């Protein structure tokens, strides 16, 4: 079986699991407990947060709030930073932002959406035209989870701050963290990430926060995470995030080049009479989005699955939404005849060119058969 749906989730890293296992067995204590074993875990978590932070941020200037997932981190950014005036975001956001800001709109906060370019990146001029002296929050996704388009968030954040220095700038970095070489500038106030996209576990995410930013909690209770996210800490999950992030960042440039070659190999082998490539050449190496006109994406997904290939049709988090086609693909200006035919192929650092060659064979053969059957 070839697994090319890594944007939805990755396989937990076996080496990291072995290292973290002790936090399920021997070191199972509550990190908030006052006895020595609990306090020692508290110190382990402090070190873990600093190690995770160090990969993309100046740990002297940022804190890391551990959450249950990337969606919770996104929600905390929206509901705890966008509490007044207006929120500016894009039509290309993950559902965790898009649906959250629409809820904020119901609660009385004005929401403004910037247009997208054809590849799914934000139209910067459109975004900046929406920022004013009442903009409390601006949220721009780092890597579009449906097309792989990469937004230069350091540049965009600087432009936003030049218009309104008080605007809190947030980015959903779930598809970028551990994959795109990047360091946060001081213009970025908040940044979301998720463990299970890089070989960690489902149930662990984080929100990176600039230390000087005043932020309210989303979850109240015992005051964990510096009072910003209550709930007994998931030590096992946090240590898995620490170990997994260390592993991917050790090889981030090597993997970037390797997976780009895998993506280009697959892209080059796809039958252009069957497939339209939607991802741009400068998109993330980890995401390749295509469309096969006339064949529903879901039909194609199941057909290639029967032949040993696992791929996606877009954001797995949006699969339960009532709308049949992707709002992001629509906002990119893609031809309507391709709306229902989108396939998302996504990679991890362990994927190979040999897998890409086999996947192309399966895709070409299967979509050719499906199109022939529809004649």
Coordinates of C-alpha atoms in Angstrom, one line a residue:
X1 CA 0.0 0.0 0.0
X2 CA 1.3 3.5 -1.0
X3 CA 0.2 6.2 1.5
X4 CA 0.1 9.6 -0.1
X5 CA -2.4 11.4 2.2
X6 CA 0.1 12.8 4.7
X7 CA -1.5 16.2 4.7
X8 CA -4.4 14.5 6.5
X9 CA -2.2 12.7 9.0
X10 CA 1.2 11.0 9.1
X11 CA 2.1 7.7 10.6
X12 CA 3.5 8.1 14.2
X13 CA 7.3 7.9 14.1
X14 CA 8.4 4.5 15.6
X15 CA 11.7 5.8 17.0
X16 CA 9.9 8.7 18.7
X17 CA 7.3 6.4 20.1
X18 CA 10.0 4.2 21.7
X19 CA 11.6 7.3 23.3
X20 CA 8.3 8.7 24.6
X21 CA 6.9 5.4 25.9
X22 CA 8.4 6.0 29.3
X23 CA 5.9 8.8 29.8
X24 CA 3.1 6.3 29.5
X25 CA 4.6 3.7 31.8
X26 CA 7.0 4.9 34.4
X27 CA 6.6 8.7 34.2
X28 CA 2.8 8.7 34.3
X29 CA 2.5 11.3 37.1
X30 CA 0.5 14.6 37.0
X31 CA 3.0 17.4 36.1
X32 CA 1.0 19.8 38.4
X33 CA 1.5 17.6 41.5
X34 CA 3.8 18.9 44.3
X35 CA 5.7 15.7 44.9
X36 CA 9.1 15.2 43.3
X37 CA 8.0 12.9 40.5
X38 CA 5.3 15.4 39.4
X39 CA 7.7 18.4 39.6
X40 CA 10.3 16.6 37.5
X41 CA 7.7 16.1 34.8
X42 CA 7.0 19.8 35.0
X43 CA 10.6 20.4 34.3
X44 CA 10.5 17.9 31.4
X45 CA 7.6 19.8 29.9
X46 CA 9.4 23.2 30.2
X47 CA 12.3 21.8 28.3
X48 CA 10.1 20.2 25.7
X49 CA 8.3 23.6 25.0
X50 CA 11.7 25.3 24.6
X51 CA 13.0 22.7 22.3
X52 CA 9.9 22.8 20.1
X53 CA 10.0 26.6 20.0
X54 CA 13.7 26.8 19.1
X55 CA 13.1 25.3 15.7
X56 CA 11.3 28.4 14.3
X57 CA 11.2 31.1 17.0
X58 CA 13.4 33.0 19.4
X59 CA 12.5 31.2 22.7
X60 CA 13.4 34.3 24.7
X61 CA 10.6 36.2 23.0
X62 CA 7.9 33.5 22.5
X63 CA 6.0 31.0 24.6
X64 CA 4.4 27.8 23.5
X65 CA 0.9 26.9 24.6
X66 CA 0.2 23.2 24.2
X67 CA -3.3 22.4 22.9
X68 CA -5.3 19.3 21.9
X69 CA -4.8 20.0 18.2
X70 CA -4.2 22.6 15.5
X71 CA -7.9 23.4 15.4
X72 CA -8.0 24.3 19.0
X73 CA -4.9 26.5 18.6
X74 CA -6.6 28.3 15.7
X75 CA -9.8 28.8 17.7
X76 CA -7.8 30.3 20.6
X77 CA -6.2 32.8 18.2
X78 CA -9.6 33.8 16.8
X79 CA -11.8 33.9 19.9
X80 CA -9.1 35.3 22.3
X81 CA -7.4 37.8 20.0
X82 CA -10.2 38.8 17.7
X83 CA -12.6 40.1 20.3
X84 CA -13.3 43.6 18.9
X85 CA -13.4 45.7 15.8
X86 CA -12.8 43.6 12.7
X87 CA -11.0 40.4 11.8
X88 CA -9.2 40.1 8.5
X89 CA -8.5 36.7 7.0
X90 CA -8.5 34.9 3.6
X91 CA -10.8 32.7 1.6
X92 CA -8.0 30.1 1.7
X93 CA -8.0 29.3 5.4
X94 CA -8.5 25.9 7.0
X95 CA -11.9 25.3 8.4
X96 CA -10.6 25.8 11.9
X97 CA -10.1 29.5 11.0
X98 CA -12.8 29.9 8.4
X99 CA -15.6 28.5 10.6
X100 CA -14.3 30.2 13.7
X101 CA -14.3 33.7 12.2
X102 CA -17.8 33.1 10.9
X103 CA -18.9 32.2 14.5
X104 CA -17.1 35.4 15.7
X105 CA -19.2 37.3 13.1
X106 CA -22.4 35.9 14.7
X107 CA -21.1 37.2 18.0
X108 CA -20.8 40.7 16.7
X109 CA -17.2 41.0 15.3
X110 CA -17.0 42.2 11.7
X111 CA -15.1 39.7 9.4
X112 CA -13.4 40.6 6.2
X113 CA -12.1 38.0 3.6
X114 CA -9.2 38.7 1.3
X115 CA -9.2 37.2 -2.2
X116 CA -7.0 34.4 -3.4
X117 CA -4.6 34.1 -6.3
X118 CA -5.1 31.3 -8.8
X119 CA -2.7 29.0 -6.9
X120 CA -4.5 29.4 -3.5
X121 CA -2.1 32.0 -2.0
X122 CA -3.6 35.2 -0.6
X123 CA -3.8 38.3 -2.8
X124 CA -1.7 40.6 -0.7
X125 CA -3.1 43.8 -2.1
X126 CA -6.6 42.6 -1.4
X127 CA -5.6 41.6 2.2
X128 CA -3.9 44.9 3.0
X129 CA -6.8 46.9 1.6
X130 CA -9.0 45.4 4.4
X131 CA -6.7 46.3 7.3
X132 CA -7.6 49.5 9.2
X133 CA -7.3 51.1 12.6
X134 CA -10.0 48.8 14.0
X135 CA -8.5 45.5 12.8
X136 CA -7.9 43.4 16.0
X137 CA -6.7 40.2 14.3
X138 CA -5.3 39.2 10.9
X139 CA -4.9 35.5 10.2
X140 CA -3.2 34.2 7.1
X141 CA -2.5 30.5 6.5
X142 CA 1.2 29.7 6.0
X143 CA 0.8 26.7 3.6
X144 CA -2.6 26.3 2.0
X145 CA -3.8 22.8 3.0
X146 CA -5.7 22.2 -0.2
X147 CA -3.3 23.5 -2.9
X148 CA 0.0 23.7 -1.1
X149 CA 0.4 27.4 -1.9
X150 CA 3.0 29.1 0.4
X151 CA 2.3 32.5 1.8
X152 CA 5.3 34.7 2.8
X153 CA 3.9 35.4 6.2
X154 CA 6.9 37.3 7.5
X155 CA 6.5 39.8 4.6
X156 CA 2.7 39.9 5.0
X157 CA 2.9 40.4 8.7
X158 CA 5.3 43.3 8.3
X159 CA 3.0 45.0 5.8
X160 CA 0.0 44.5 8.1
X161 CA 1.9 46.0 11.1
X162 CA 2.9 49.0 9.0
X163 CA -0.8 49.8 8.6
X164 CA -1.8 49.0 12.2
X165 CA 0.9 48.0 14.7
X166 CA -1.8 47.0 17.2
X167 CA -3.2 44.3 14.9
X168 CA -2.5 40.8 16.2
X169 CA -1.0 38.7 13.4
X170 CA -1.7 34.9 13.4
X171 CA -0.8 32.2 11.0
X172 CA -2.0 28.6 10.8
X173 CA 1.3 26.8 10.3
X174 CA 0.0 23.2 10.5
X175 CA 1.1 22.3 6.9
X176 CA 4.3 24.2 7.2
X177 CA 5.9 23.4 10.5
X178 CA 8.7 20.9 10.1
X179 CA 8.3 21.0 6.3
X180 CA 9.1 24.5 5.1
X181 CA 12.4 26.0 6.2
X182 CA 11.3 29.1 8.1
X183 CA 12.0 31.4 11.1
X184 CA 9.3 33.6 12.6
X185 CA 9.8 37.3 12.6
X186 CA 8.8 39.5 15.5
X187 CA 5.8 40.7 13.4
X188 CA 4.1 37.3 13.9
X189 CA 2.3 37.2 17.2
X190 CA 0.7 33.8 17.1
X191 CA 1.4 30.6 15.1
X192 CA -0.5 27.3 15.2
X193 CA 1.0 23.8 14.7
X194 CA -0.1 20.1 15.0
X195 CA 1.9 17.1 16.0
X196 CA 0.3 14.4 13.8
X197 CA 1.3 16.1 10.6
X198 CA 5.0 15.4 11.3
X199 CA 5.1 12.0 12.9
X200 CA 3.7 12.9 16.3
X201 CA 0.3 11.9 17.7
X202 CA -3.2 13.0 17.1
X203 CA -4.5 14.9 20.2
X204 CA -1.5 17.3 20.5
X205 CA -1.1 20.7 19.0
X206 CA 0.4 24.1 20.0
X207 CA -0.1 27.8 19.7
X208 CA 3.2 29.8 19.7
X209 CA 2.6 33.2 21.3
X210 CA 4.8 36.3 21.5
X211 CA 5.6 36.8 25.2
X212 CA 4.5 40.4 25.4
X213 CA 1.1 39.7 23.8
X214 CA -1.8 39.7 26.3
X215 CA -4.1 36.8 25.5
X216 CA -7.1 35.3 27.2
X217 CA -7.5 31.6 27.7
X218 CA -10.0 29.6 25.6
X219 CA -10.3 26.8 28.2
X220 CA -10.5 27.7 31.9
X221 CA -9.7 25.5 34.9
X222 CA -6.6 24.7 36.8
X223 CA -4.4 27.2 35.1
X224 CA -2.0 25.0 33.2
X225 CA 0.1 26.4 30.3
X226 CA 0.7 29.6 32.2
X227 CA -3.0 30.1 32.8
X228 CA -3.7 30.1 29.0
X229 CA -4.9 26.5 28.5
X230 CA -6.2 24.6 31.5
X231 CA -6.3 20.8 31.6
X232 CA -3.9 18.1 32.9
X233 CA -1.0 18.1 30.4
X234 CA -0.7 15.2 27.9
X235 CA 3.0 14.6 28.7
X236 CA 3.3 11.6 26.3
X237 CA 1.8 13.6 23.4
X238 CA 4.0 16.6 24.2
X239 CA 7.2 14.6 24.3
X240 CA 6.2 12.9 21.0
X241 CA 5.8 16.4 19.5
X242 CA 9.2 17.4 20.9
X243 CA 10.9 14.2 19.5
X244 CA 9.1 14.3 16.2
X245 CA 9.8 18.0 15.6
X246 CA 13.5 17.5 16.5
X247 CA 13.7 14.6 13.9
X248 CA 12.1 16.5 11.0
X249 CA 13.9 19.7 11.6
X250 CA 17.3 17.9 11.7
X251 CA 16.6 17.0 8.0
X252 CA 14.2 19.8 7.0
X253 CA 16.4 21.0 4.0
X254 CA 17.3 17.5 3.0
X255 CA 13.7 16.4 3.1
X256 CA 12.5 19.5 1.3
X257 CA 14.7 18.7 -1.7
X258 CA 14.0 15.0 -1.6
X259 CA 10.2 15.3 -1.4
X260 CA 10.3 18.0 -4.1
X261 CA 11.9 15.4 -6.4
X262 CA 9.3 12.9 -5.5
X263 CA 6.5 15.4 -6.2
X264 CA 8.1 16.4 -9.5
X265 CA 8.5 12.8 -10.5
X266 CA 4.9 12.0 -9.9
X267 CA 3.7 15.2 -11.6
X268 CA 5.8 14.6 -14.6
X269 CA 4.5 11.0 -15.0
X270 CA 0.8 11.9 -14.8
X271 CA -1.1 11.8 -18.1
X272 CA -1.8 15.4 -19.0
X273 CA -4.8 14.3 -21.1
X274 CA -6.4 13.0 -17.9
X275 CA -5.1 15.4 -15.2
X276 CA -5.1 19.2 -14.7
X277 CA -2.3 20.3 -12.3
X278 CA -3.8 22.8 -9.8
X279 CA -0.7 23.3 -7.5
X280 CA 1.8 25.9 -8.7
X281 CA 5.5 25.1 -9.3
X282 CA 6.5 27.0 -6.2
X283 CA 4.0 25.3 -3.9
X284 CA 5.0 23.2 -1.0
X285 CA 6.8 20.0 -2.0
X286 CA 4.5 18.1 0.3
X287 CA 1.2 18.8 -1.5
X288 CA 0.2 18.1 -5.1
X289 CA -3.3 18.9 -6.1
X290 CA -4.8 17.8 -9.4
X291 CA -8.2 17.4 -11.0
X292 CA -9.5 14.8 -13.5
X293 CA -12.3 16.4 -15.4
X294 CA -15.5 14.3 -15.5
X295 CA -14.7 12.0 -12.6
X296 CA -15.8 12.7 -9.1
X297 CA -12.9 12.9 -6.7
X298 CA -14.5 10.6 -4.3
X299 CA -15.0 8.0 -7.0
X300 CA -11.4 8.2 -8.0
X301 CA -10.2 8.0 -4.4
X302 CA -12.0 4.7 -3.8
X303 CA -10.9 3.3 -7.2
X304 CA -7.2 3.9 -6.6
X305 CA -7.6 2.7 -3.0
X306 CA -8.7 -0.7 -4.4
X307 CA -5.4 -0.8 -6.3
X308 CA -3.2 0.0 -3.4
X309 CA -2.9 3.8 -3.3
X310 CA -4.3 6.1 -0.6
X311 CA -4.8 9.7 -1.5
X312 CA -7.3 12.5 -0.5
X313 CA -9.8 14.8 -2.1
X314 CA -8.9 17.9 -0.1
X315 CA -9.0 18.8 3.5
X316 CA -9.9 15.8 5.6
X317 CA -11.3 18.2 8.2
X318 CA -13.9 19.4 5.7
X319 CA -15.2 16.0 4.6
X320 CA -18.4 16.4 6.7
X321 CA -19.3 19.8 5.4
X322 CA -22.6 20.0 3.4
X323 CA -21.1 21.8 0.4
X324 CA -20.1 19.3 -2.3
X325 CA -17.1 21.1 -3.6
X326 CA -14.2 23.0 -1.9
X327 CA -14.8 26.7 -1.2
X328 CA -11.0 27.1 -1.5
X329 CA -10.8 25.6 -5.0
X330 CA -13.8 27.8 -5.9
X331 CA -12.0 30.9 -4.5
X332 CA -8.9 30.1 -6.6
X333 CA -11.0 30.7 -9.8
X334 CA -10.7 27.1 -10.9
X335 CA -13.0 26.1 -13.8
X336 CA -16.3 24.9 -12.5
X337 CA -16.1 21.7 -14.4
X338 CA -13.2 20.7 -12.2
X339 CA -14.9 21.5 -8.8
X340 CA -15.9 17.9 -8.1
X341 CA -12.8 16.3 -9.6
X342 CA -10.1 17.5 -7.2
X343 CA -7.6 15.0 -5.7
X344 CA -4.9 15.9 -3.1
X345 CA -1.8 13.9 -3.1
X346 CA 0.4 14.6 -0.1
X347 CA 3.8 13.4 1.0
X348 CA 6.1 12.9 4.1
X349 CA 9.8 12.6 4.4
X350 CA 9.7 8.8 4.1
X351 CA 8.1 8.7 0.6
X352 CA 10.2 7.7 -2.3
X353 CA 10.5 8.2 -6.1
X354 CA 9.7 4.5 -6.6
X355 CA 6.4 5.1 -4.8
X356 CA 5.7 8.1 -7.0
X357 CA 6.3 6.0 -10.2
X358 CA 3.9 3.3 -9.0
X359 CA 1.3 5.9 -7.9
X360 CA 1.4 7.5 -11.3
X361 CA 0.8 4.1 -13.0
X362 CA -2.2 3.5 -10.7
X363 CA -3.6 7.0 -11.3
X364 CA -3.2 7.0 -15.0
X365 CA -4.6 3.5 -15.4
X366 CA -7.5 4.0 -13.0
X367 CA -8.6 7.4 -14.3
X368 CA -8.3 6.2 -17.8
X369 CA -10.6 3.3 -17.0
X370 CA -13.1 5.5 -15.2
X371 CA -13.2 8.1 -18.0
X372 CA -13.7 5.3 -20.6
X373 CA -16.6 3.9 -18.6
X374 CA -18.3 7.3 -18.6
X375 CA -18.3 7.6 -22.4

